[in-house]
Amino acid sequence: MVAGQAGNPLKGVALHDTALTSVQLALDRLVCTVEVEGSGGQMPKGERVVITCQGLHSFFASFNFAEMLDNAWPGNVQDGHYYASGLFRAYVTGGMLEAGATNLTLGDSTPLDDSDSGESMPVLLSDYKALYDVDFDFGFLQHVGILPALGMVTAHVLMRVGDLSSDLVPAVLSFYGVKSCNLRLDVAAMRDSVRFGNIASLRVNVKGGIVWIYCREGFVEVVAEQVMLRKFG
């Protein structure tokens, strides 16, 4: 892997014509990782670079999965920049992402466990219409995983099983056949929403296959062919 230079971890790293394989956003740990893979351009084919943003305070992403998949070879990443203000920005064919953080490092492995899609949990529902009857108010959005090559997005949450004083149970919203996803989150402000949770509500467009997770300071929007909710308790 090509190492970055002092002061700018991305300087000298050839991100152009790599393929974006994974974005993992851990809100509870204030960390996000962006994984790219070489596809035969300046970065050797199969070589992997993981960009880790720590001390995360803001995050924005907009992805058109079909366009990204069509350009996975020779590479859907056009360019990436790291600014002295702590802002990391990546442009891809079919979207972009922007992460504001206090520290950025490069490696060939992720500090986050991105292997758990929640498939070990029992399925509670697998229908957009059924989501109408599920209450996410006063819950916590903890982790978002974006896997463009698999057409998949996961959102790990803690849900209330009753009123505001009730227990929290872990749950995973898994989206398959994802067409697009958009996120804009004020991560620092969301972390302060301890008492009432960082999720304000969840809205569904059944016909369009769209889910909006409205947070206290931001939102997550996913358009997909299928959704599954898995949870314990």
Coordinates of C-alpha atoms in Angstrom, one line a residue:
M1 CA 0.0 0.0 0.0
V2 CA 1.2 3.5 -0.8
A3 CA 1.7 5.5 2.4
G4 CA 0.5 9.0 2.8
Q5 CA 2.8 11.9 3.7
A6 CA 3.1 13.8 6.9
G7 CA 0.5 16.5 7.3
N8 CA -1.8 15.0 4.7
P9 CA -2.4 11.3 4.9
L10 CA -3.9 11.1 1.4
K11 CA -1.0 12.9 -0.3
G12 CA 0.7 10.5 -2.6
V13 CA -2.1 7.9 -2.4
A14 CA -3.7 7.0 -5.8
L15 CA -7.4 6.9 -5.1
H16 CA -8.4 7.7 -8.7
D17 CA -9.9 4.7 -10.5
T18 CA -10.2 2.6 -7.3
A19 CA -13.6 1.1 -6.4
L20 CA -15.5 2.1 -3.3
T21 CA -16.4 -1.2 -1.6
S22 CA -17.6 -0.2 1.9
V23 CA -18.5 2.8 4.1
Q24 CA -19.1 2.0 7.8
L25 CA -20.4 4.7 10.1
A26 CA -20.2 4.1 13.9
L27 CA -22.1 6.9 15.5
D28 CA -21.6 5.6 19.0
R29 CA -17.8 5.6 18.6
L30 CA -17.6 8.7 16.4
V31 CA -15.7 6.8 13.7
C32 CA -16.3 6.1 10.0
T33 CA -14.3 4.0 7.6
V34 CA -14.1 4.2 3.8
E35 CA -12.7 1.2 2.0
V36 CA -11.5 1.3 -1.6
E37 CA -9.9 -1.4 -3.7
G38 CA -7.5 -1.2 -6.6
S39 CA -8.9 -2.2 -9.9
G40 CA -5.7 -2.2 -12.0
G41 CA -5.1 1.6 -12.3
Q42 CA -2.4 3.3 -10.3
M43 CA -3.3 1.2 -7.3
P44 CA -2.6 -2.5 -8.0
K45 CA -5.7 -4.7 -8.6
G46 CA -7.0 -6.2 -5.3
E47 CA -5.0 -3.9 -3.1
R48 CA -7.2 -2.5 -0.3
V49 CA -6.9 0.9 1.5
V50 CA -9.1 1.7 4.5
I51 CA -9.4 5.4 5.3
T52 CA -10.4 5.9 9.0
C53 CA -11.9 9.1 10.2
Q54 CA -11.9 9.4 14.0
G55 CA -13.4 12.1 16.2
L56 CA -16.2 12.2 13.7
H57 CA -18.5 15.3 14.0
S58 CA -20.3 15.5 10.7
F59 CA -21.1 13.2 7.8
F60 CA -22.8 13.5 4.4
A61 CA -23.1 10.9 1.6
S62 CA -25.2 10.6 -1.6
F63 CA -24.8 7.4 -3.7
N64 CA -26.6 6.1 -6.8
F65 CA -25.8 2.4 -6.5
A66 CA -26.6 1.5 -10.2
E67 CA -24.2 4.1 -11.5
M68 CA -21.5 3.1 -9.0
L69 CA -21.8 -0.5 -9.9
D70 CA -21.7 0.2 -13.6
N71 CA -18.4 2.0 -13.0
A72 CA -16.9 -0.3 -10.5
W73 CA -14.4 -1.3 -13.2
P74 CA -12.1 0.5 -14.1
G75 CA -13.0 2.3 -10.8
N76 CA -15.8 4.5 -9.6
V77 CA -13.7 6.7 -7.3
Q78 CA -12.7 9.9 -9.2
D79 CA -10.7 11.6 -6.5
G80 CA -10.3 12.1 -2.7
H81 CA -9.1 15.2 -0.7
Y82 CA -8.2 15.8 2.9
Y83 CA -8.2 19.4 4.1
A84 CA -6.4 21.0 7.0
S85 CA -9.7 21.8 8.6
G86 CA -10.2 18.0 9.1
L87 CA -12.6 17.5 6.2
F88 CA -12.3 14.4 4.1
R89 CA -14.2 14.5 0.7
A90 CA -14.4 11.7 -1.9
Y91 CA -16.0 12.0 -5.3
V92 CA -17.3 8.9 -7.0
T93 CA -19.2 8.3 -10.3
G94 CA -22.7 8.3 -8.9
G95 CA -22.2 10.4 -5.8
M96 CA -19.9 11.7 -3.1
L97 CA -19.2 11.6 0.6
E98 CA -17.9 14.1 3.1
A99 CA -16.7 13.4 6.7
G100 CA -15.6 16.0 9.2
A101 CA -13.3 14.5 11.8
T102 CA -10.4 15.4 14.1
N103 CA -8.1 12.7 12.7
L104 CA -7.6 10.7 9.5
T105 CA -5.4 7.6 9.2
L106 CA -4.7 5.0 6.5
G107 CA -4.4 1.3 6.8
D108 CA -5.3 -2.0 5.2
S109 CA -7.8 -3.2 7.8
T110 CA -10.8 -1.6 9.5
P111 CA -11.1 -0.9 13.3
L112 CA -14.9 -1.6 12.9
D113 CA -16.6 -4.9 12.7
D114 CA -18.4 -4.6 9.4
S115 CA -19.3 -8.3 9.0
D116 CA -22.4 -8.3 11.2
S117 CA -25.4 -7.6 8.9
G118 CA -27.8 -8.7 11.7
E119 CA -28.7 -12.0 9.9
S120 CA -28.2 -13.9 13.1
M121 CA -31.2 -12.1 14.5
P122 CA -34.8 -13.4 14.1
V123 CA -36.8 -11.6 11.3
L124 CA -39.6 -9.5 12.7
L125 CA -40.9 -8.3 9.3
S126 CA -39.9 -8.1 5.6
D127 CA -42.5 -5.7 4.2
Y128 CA -42.5 -2.0 3.8
K129 CA -46.1 -1.6 4.7
A130 CA -45.5 -3.5 8.0
L131 CA -43.0 -0.8 9.0
Y132 CA -45.9 1.6 9.5
D133 CA -46.7 -0.3 12.8
V134 CA -43.2 -0.1 14.2
D135 CA -42.3 2.7 16.5
F136 CA -38.7 4.0 16.3
D137 CA -39.3 7.2 18.3
F138 CA -36.8 7.8 21.2
G139 CA -34.5 5.1 19.8
F140 CA -30.8 5.3 18.9
L141 CA -29.2 5.0 15.5
Q142 CA -25.8 3.5 16.2
H143 CA -24.2 2.2 13.0
V144 CA -24.8 2.5 9.3
G145 CA -23.1 0.1 6.8
I146 CA -23.1 0.9 3.0
L147 CA -22.0 -1.9 0.6
P148 CA -22.4 -0.7 -3.0
A149 CA -21.1 -3.8 -4.7
L150 CA -23.7 -5.9 -2.8
G151 CA -26.5 -3.4 -3.2
M152 CA -27.0 -3.4 0.5
V153 CA -27.4 -0.9 3.4
T154 CA -27.8 -1.8 7.1
A155 CA -28.9 0.4 10.0
H156 CA -28.2 -0.8 13.5
V157 CA -30.5 0.8 16.0
L158 CA -31.6 0.5 19.6
M159 CA -35.4 0.5 19.8
R160 CA -37.8 1.2 22.7
V161 CA -40.2 -1.7 23.5
G162 CA -42.6 0.6 25.2
D163 CA -42.7 4.2 26.4
L164 CA -39.7 6.5 27.1
S165 CA -38.7 4.7 30.2
S166 CA -38.8 1.2 28.6
D167 CA -35.9 -1.0 27.8
L168 CA -33.9 -0.7 24.6
V169 CA -33.4 -3.7 22.4
P170 CA -31.0 -4.0 19.5
A171 CA -32.4 -4.2 16.0
V172 CA -31.2 -4.1 12.4
L173 CA -32.9 -2.6 9.3
S174 CA -31.4 -4.4 6.3
F175 CA -32.0 -3.1 2.8
Y176 CA -31.5 -5.2 -0.3
G177 CA -31.4 -4.3 -3.9
V178 CA -30.6 -0.7 -2.9
K179 CA -31.0 1.9 -5.7
S180 CA -29.8 4.9 -3.8
C181 CA -29.0 6.2 -0.3
N182 CA -28.5 9.7 1.1
L183 CA -27.3 10.7 4.6
R184 CA -26.7 14.0 6.3
L185 CA -25.9 13.8 10.0
D186 CA -24.6 16.2 12.6
V187 CA -22.8 13.5 14.5
A188 CA -21.6 15.7 17.4
A189 CA -25.1 17.0 18.1
M190 CA -26.7 13.5 17.9
R191 CA -24.3 12.3 20.5
D192 CA -25.8 14.8 22.9
S193 CA -29.3 13.3 22.4
V194 CA -28.8 10.9 25.3
R195 CA -32.0 11.1 27.2
F196 CA -34.6 11.1 24.3
G197 CA -32.6 9.1 21.7
N198 CA -31.2 10.4 18.5
I199 CA -34.1 9.1 16.3
A200 CA -37.1 11.4 16.0
S201 CA -39.2 9.2 13.7
L202 CA -39.3 6.8 10.7
R203 CA -41.3 7.4 7.6
V204 CA -42.1 5.0 4.7
N205 CA -43.2 5.3 1.1
V206 CA -44.4 1.8 0.4
K207 CA -45.0 2.3 -3.4
G208 CA -41.5 3.9 -3.9
G209 CA -39.7 1.5 -1.5
I210 CA -38.3 4.5 0.4
V211 CA -37.5 4.7 4.1
W212 CA -36.5 7.9 5.9
I213 CA -34.9 7.7 9.3
Y214 CA -35.3 11.2 10.7
C215 CA -32.7 11.9 13.4
R216 CA -32.6 14.8 15.9
E217 CA -29.9 16.4 13.8
G218 CA -30.1 14.8 10.3
F219 CA -31.6 12.0 8.3
V220 CA -30.9 8.7 6.5
E221 CA -32.8 7.9 3.2
V222 CA -32.7 4.6 1.5
V223 CA -34.5 3.5 -1.7
A224 CA -34.4 -0.3 -2.1
E225 CA -36.3 -3.3 -3.5
Q226 CA -36.6 -5.1 -0.1
V227 CA -36.4 -4.3 3.6
M228 CA -36.1 -6.6 6.6
L229 CA -36.3 -5.7 10.3
R230 CA -34.6 -8.1 12.7
K231 CA -34.5 -7.6 16.5
F232 CA -34.1 -9.3 19.8
G233 CA -36.7 -9.1 22.5

